[in-house]
Short mmCIF file of C-alpha atoms in Angstrom, two decimals:
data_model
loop_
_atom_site.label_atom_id
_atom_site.label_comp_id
_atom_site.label_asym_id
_atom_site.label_seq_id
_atom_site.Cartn_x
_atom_site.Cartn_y
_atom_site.Cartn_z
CA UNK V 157 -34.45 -2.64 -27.33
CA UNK V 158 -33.72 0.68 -25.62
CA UNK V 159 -32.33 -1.34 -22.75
CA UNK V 160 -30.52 -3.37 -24.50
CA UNK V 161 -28.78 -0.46 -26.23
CA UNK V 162 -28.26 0.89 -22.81
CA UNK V 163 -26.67 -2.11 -21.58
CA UNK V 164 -24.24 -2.02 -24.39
CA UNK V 165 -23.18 1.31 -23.65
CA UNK V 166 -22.30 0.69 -20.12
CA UNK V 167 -20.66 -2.05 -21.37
CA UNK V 168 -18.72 0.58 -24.06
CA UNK V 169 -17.73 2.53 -20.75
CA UNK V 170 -16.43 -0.29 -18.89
CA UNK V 171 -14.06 -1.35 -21.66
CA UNK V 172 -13.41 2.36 -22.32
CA UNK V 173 -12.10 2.44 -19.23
CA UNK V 174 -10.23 -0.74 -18.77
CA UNK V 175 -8.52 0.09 -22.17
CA UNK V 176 -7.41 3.78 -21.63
CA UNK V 177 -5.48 2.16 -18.36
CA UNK V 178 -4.48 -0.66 -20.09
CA UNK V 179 -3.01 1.37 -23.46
CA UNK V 180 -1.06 4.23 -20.98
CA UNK V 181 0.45 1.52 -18.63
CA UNK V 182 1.25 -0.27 -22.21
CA UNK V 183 3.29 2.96 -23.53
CA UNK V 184 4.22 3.29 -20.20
CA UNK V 185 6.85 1.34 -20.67
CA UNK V 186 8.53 3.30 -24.23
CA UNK V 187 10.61 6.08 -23.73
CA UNK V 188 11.04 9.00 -26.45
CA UNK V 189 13.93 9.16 -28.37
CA UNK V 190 13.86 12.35 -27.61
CA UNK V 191 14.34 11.87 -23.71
CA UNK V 192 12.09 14.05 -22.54
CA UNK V 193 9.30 14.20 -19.38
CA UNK V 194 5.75 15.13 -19.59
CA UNK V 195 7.10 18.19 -17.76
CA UNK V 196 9.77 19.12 -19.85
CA UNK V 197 7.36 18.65 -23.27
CA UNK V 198 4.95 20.46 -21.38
CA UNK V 199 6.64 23.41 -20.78
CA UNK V 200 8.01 23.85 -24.33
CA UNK V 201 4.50 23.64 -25.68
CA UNK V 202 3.43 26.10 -23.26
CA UNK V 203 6.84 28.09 -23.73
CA UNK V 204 6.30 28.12 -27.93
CA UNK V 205 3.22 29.25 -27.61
CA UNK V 206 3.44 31.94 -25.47
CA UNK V 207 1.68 30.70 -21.86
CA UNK V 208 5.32 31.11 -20.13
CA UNK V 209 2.72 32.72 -17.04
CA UNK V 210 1.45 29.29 -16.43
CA UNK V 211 2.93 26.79 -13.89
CA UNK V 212 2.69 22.74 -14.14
CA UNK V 213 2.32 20.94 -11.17
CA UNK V 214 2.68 17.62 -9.85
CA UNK V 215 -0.25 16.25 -8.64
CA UNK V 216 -0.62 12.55 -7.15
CA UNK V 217 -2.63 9.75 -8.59
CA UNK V 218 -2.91 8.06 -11.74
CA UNK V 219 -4.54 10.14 -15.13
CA UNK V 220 -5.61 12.69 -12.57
CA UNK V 221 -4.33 15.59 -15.35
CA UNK V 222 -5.65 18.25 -16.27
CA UNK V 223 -5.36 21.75 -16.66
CA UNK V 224 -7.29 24.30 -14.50
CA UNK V 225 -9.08 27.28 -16.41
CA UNK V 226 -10.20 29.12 -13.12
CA UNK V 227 -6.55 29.37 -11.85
CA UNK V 228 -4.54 29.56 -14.99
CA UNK V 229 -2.76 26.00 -13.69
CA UNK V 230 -1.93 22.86 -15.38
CA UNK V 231 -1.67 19.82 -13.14
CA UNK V 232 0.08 16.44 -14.22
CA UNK V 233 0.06 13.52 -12.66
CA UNK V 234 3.18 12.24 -11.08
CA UNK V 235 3.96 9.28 -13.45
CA UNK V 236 3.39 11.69 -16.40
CA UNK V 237 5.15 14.46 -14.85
CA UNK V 238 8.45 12.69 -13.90
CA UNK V 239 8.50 10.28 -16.66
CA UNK V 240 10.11 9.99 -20.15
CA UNK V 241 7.32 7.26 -21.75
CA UNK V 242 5.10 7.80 -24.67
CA UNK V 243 2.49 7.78 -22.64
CA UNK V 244 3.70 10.61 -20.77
CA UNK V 245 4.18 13.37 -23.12
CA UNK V 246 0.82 12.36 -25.02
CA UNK V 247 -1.03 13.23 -21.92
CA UNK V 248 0.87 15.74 -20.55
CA UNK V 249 0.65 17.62 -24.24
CA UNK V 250 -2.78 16.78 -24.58
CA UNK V 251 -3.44 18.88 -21.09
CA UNK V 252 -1.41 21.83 -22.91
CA UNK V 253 -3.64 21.94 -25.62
CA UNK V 254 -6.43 22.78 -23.52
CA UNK V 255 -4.67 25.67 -22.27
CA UNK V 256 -3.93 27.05 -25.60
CA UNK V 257 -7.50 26.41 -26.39
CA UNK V 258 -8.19 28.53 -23.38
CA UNK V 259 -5.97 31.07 -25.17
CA UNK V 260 -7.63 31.09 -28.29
CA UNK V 261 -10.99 31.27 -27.22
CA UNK V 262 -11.72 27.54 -28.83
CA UNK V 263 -15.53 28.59 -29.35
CA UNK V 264 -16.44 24.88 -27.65
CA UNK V 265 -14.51 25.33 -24.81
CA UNK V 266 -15.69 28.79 -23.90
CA UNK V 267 -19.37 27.60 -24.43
CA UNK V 268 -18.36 24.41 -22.32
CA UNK V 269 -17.04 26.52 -19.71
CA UNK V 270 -20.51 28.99 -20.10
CA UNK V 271 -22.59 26.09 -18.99
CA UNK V 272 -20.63 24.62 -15.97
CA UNK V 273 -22.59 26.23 -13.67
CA UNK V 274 -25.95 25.20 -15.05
CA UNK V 275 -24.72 21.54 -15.84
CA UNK V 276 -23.52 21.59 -12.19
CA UNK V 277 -26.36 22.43 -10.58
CA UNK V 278 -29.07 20.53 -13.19
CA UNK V 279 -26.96 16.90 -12.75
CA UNK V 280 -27.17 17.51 -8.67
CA UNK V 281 -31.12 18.00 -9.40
CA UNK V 282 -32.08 16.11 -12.44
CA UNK V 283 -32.14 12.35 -10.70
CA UNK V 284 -34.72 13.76 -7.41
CA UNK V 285 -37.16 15.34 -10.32
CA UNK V 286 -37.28 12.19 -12.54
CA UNK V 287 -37.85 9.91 -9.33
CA UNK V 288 -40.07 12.35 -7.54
CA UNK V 289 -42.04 12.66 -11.04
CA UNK V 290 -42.16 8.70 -11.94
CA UNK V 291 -43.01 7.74 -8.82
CA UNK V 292 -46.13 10.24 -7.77
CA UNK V 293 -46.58 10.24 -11.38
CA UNK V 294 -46.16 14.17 -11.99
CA UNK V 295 -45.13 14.20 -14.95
CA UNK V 296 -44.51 17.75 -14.66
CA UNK V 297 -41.43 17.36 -12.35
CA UNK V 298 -40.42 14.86 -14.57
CA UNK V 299 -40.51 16.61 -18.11
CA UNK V 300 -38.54 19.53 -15.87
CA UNK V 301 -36.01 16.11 -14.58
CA UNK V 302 -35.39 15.54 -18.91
CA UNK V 303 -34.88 19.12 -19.44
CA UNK V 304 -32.45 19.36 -16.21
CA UNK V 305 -30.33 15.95 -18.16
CA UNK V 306 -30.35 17.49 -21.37
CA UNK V 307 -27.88 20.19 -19.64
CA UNK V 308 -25.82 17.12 -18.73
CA UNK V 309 -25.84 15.53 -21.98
CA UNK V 310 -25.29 18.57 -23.93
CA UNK V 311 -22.35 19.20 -21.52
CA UNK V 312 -20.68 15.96 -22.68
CA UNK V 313 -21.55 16.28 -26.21
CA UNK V 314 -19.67 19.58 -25.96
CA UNK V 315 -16.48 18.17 -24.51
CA UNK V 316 -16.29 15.76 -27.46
CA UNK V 317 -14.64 18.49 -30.19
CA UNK V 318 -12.90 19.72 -27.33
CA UNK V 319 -10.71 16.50 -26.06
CA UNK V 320 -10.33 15.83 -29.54
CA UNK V 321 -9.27 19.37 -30.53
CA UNK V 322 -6.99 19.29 -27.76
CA UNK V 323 -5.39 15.93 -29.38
CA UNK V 324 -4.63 16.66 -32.20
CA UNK V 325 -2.85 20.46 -31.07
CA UNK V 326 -0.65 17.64 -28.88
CA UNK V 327 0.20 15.43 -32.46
CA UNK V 328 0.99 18.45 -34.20
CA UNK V 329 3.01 19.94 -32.01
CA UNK V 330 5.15 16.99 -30.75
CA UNK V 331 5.94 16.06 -34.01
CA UNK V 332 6.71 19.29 -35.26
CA UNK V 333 9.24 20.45 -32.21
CA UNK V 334 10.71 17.31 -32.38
CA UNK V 335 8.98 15.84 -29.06
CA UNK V 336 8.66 12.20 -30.76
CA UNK V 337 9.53 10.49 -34.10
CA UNK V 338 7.41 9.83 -36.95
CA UNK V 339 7.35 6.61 -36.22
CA UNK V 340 6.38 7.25 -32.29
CA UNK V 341 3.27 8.56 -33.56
CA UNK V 342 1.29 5.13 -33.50
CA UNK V 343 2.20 4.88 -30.00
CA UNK V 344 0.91 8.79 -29.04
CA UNK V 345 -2.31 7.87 -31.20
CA UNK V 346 -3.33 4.75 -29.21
CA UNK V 347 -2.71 6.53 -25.85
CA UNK V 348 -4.78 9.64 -27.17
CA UNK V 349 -7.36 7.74 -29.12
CA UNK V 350 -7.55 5.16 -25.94
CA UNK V 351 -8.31 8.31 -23.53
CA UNK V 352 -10.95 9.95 -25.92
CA UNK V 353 -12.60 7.15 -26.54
CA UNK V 354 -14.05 7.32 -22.74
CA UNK V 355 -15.56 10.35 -23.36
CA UNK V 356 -17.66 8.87 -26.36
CA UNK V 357 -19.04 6.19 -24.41
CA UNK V 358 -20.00 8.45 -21.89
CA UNK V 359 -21.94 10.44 -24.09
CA UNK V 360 -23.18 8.13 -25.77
CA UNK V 361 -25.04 6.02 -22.56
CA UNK V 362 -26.19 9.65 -21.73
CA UNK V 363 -27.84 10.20 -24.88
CA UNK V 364 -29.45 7.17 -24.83
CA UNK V 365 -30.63 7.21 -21.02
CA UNK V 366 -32.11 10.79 -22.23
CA UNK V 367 -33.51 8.96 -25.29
CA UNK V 368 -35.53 6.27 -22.50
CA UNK V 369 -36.57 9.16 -20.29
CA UNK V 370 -38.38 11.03 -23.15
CA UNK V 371 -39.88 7.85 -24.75
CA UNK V 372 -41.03 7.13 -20.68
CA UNK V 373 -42.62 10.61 -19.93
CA UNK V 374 -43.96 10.96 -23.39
CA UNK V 375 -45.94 7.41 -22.70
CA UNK V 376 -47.11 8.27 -20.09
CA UNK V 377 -48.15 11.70 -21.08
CA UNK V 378 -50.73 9.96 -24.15
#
């Protein structure tokens, strides 16, 4: 059963995935009434609320956005930075909102960005302790190997409240400043919804892989 649940949740990913690409190219092809690129909605969010200091940047590739908390930077991809679509200012105000988060001190983001450098290095070890531990059967290296993923899980857990935090800042805001219409809502809450809906997948096949590695060493443990 635990496979099969597994299995299913890959499958969730795969479709996550093919759907978040589908949905953007989709409202791709919808300009604003409003006219306006992913830059220019960009930098009015930023502008209103009071990150003037940071720079956008075009970046190339496609959904490669994001906004850098180390150097203060938010980077857009070239179709969302150039372009007037629904699809573009939904990302490109989504990537905003994680810089105001940064501003605020969003309490999820600041413990998300507390635990980088333990998630980092626990992922890079966690898959050579479960091996090395199932396979000599030392099930001491491999109870340390579910501890190590539980870092990576909780990492993902905590990015849930903060993509969709981040969302709905974008909704507000582009509704309220004029960015869309009401009724180019639906269109910014398919591309949003589309994009966070990877993220849940991916938690949840991580929670259930940690799930099958604690049923597996406490077996073999009794």
């Amino acid at each position: 059963m635990m496979i099969i649940l597994i299995i299913l949740a890959f499958g969730l990913t795969i479709w996550a995935q093919f759907k978040v690409k589908g949905t953007f190219k989709k409202w791709s092809t919808v300009a604003t009434s409003s006219g306006l690129t992913g830059y220019q909605a960009a930098r009015r969010m930023l502008d209103s609320n009071g990150l003037q200091h940071i720079p956008i940047e075009p970046v190339a590739g496609s959904l490669t956005d994001h906004y850098d908390p180390i150097n203060r930077v938010v980077r857009l991809s070239e179709p969302v930075y150039y372009e007037t679509s629904i699809s573009a200012i939904a990302v490109a105000c989504h990537e905003i909102g994680h810089a105001i988060q940064h501003k605020e001190s969003y309490p999820f983001l600041v413990a998300r960005h507390k635990i980088f450098p333990i998630v980092n290095f626990a992922s890079g070890v966690a898959p050579f302790l479960l091996i090395a531990g199932f396979l000599f059967q030392m099930m001491g290296l491999a109870q340390l190997g579910v501890v190590f993923f539980a870092c990576t899980v909780l990492f993902q857990v905590i990015t849930l409240p903060v993509e969709f935090n981040a969302s709905n800042r974008a909704r507000d805001v582009m509704i309220s400043e004029g960015f869309i219409r009401s009724d180019e809502e639906k269109g910014v809450a398919k591309v949003l919804n589309s994009a966070a809906l990877t993220y849940v997948a991916a938690a949840l096949l991580s929670l259930l892989e940690l799930i099958r590695y604690v049923l597996i060493v406490t077996q073999n443990r009794e």
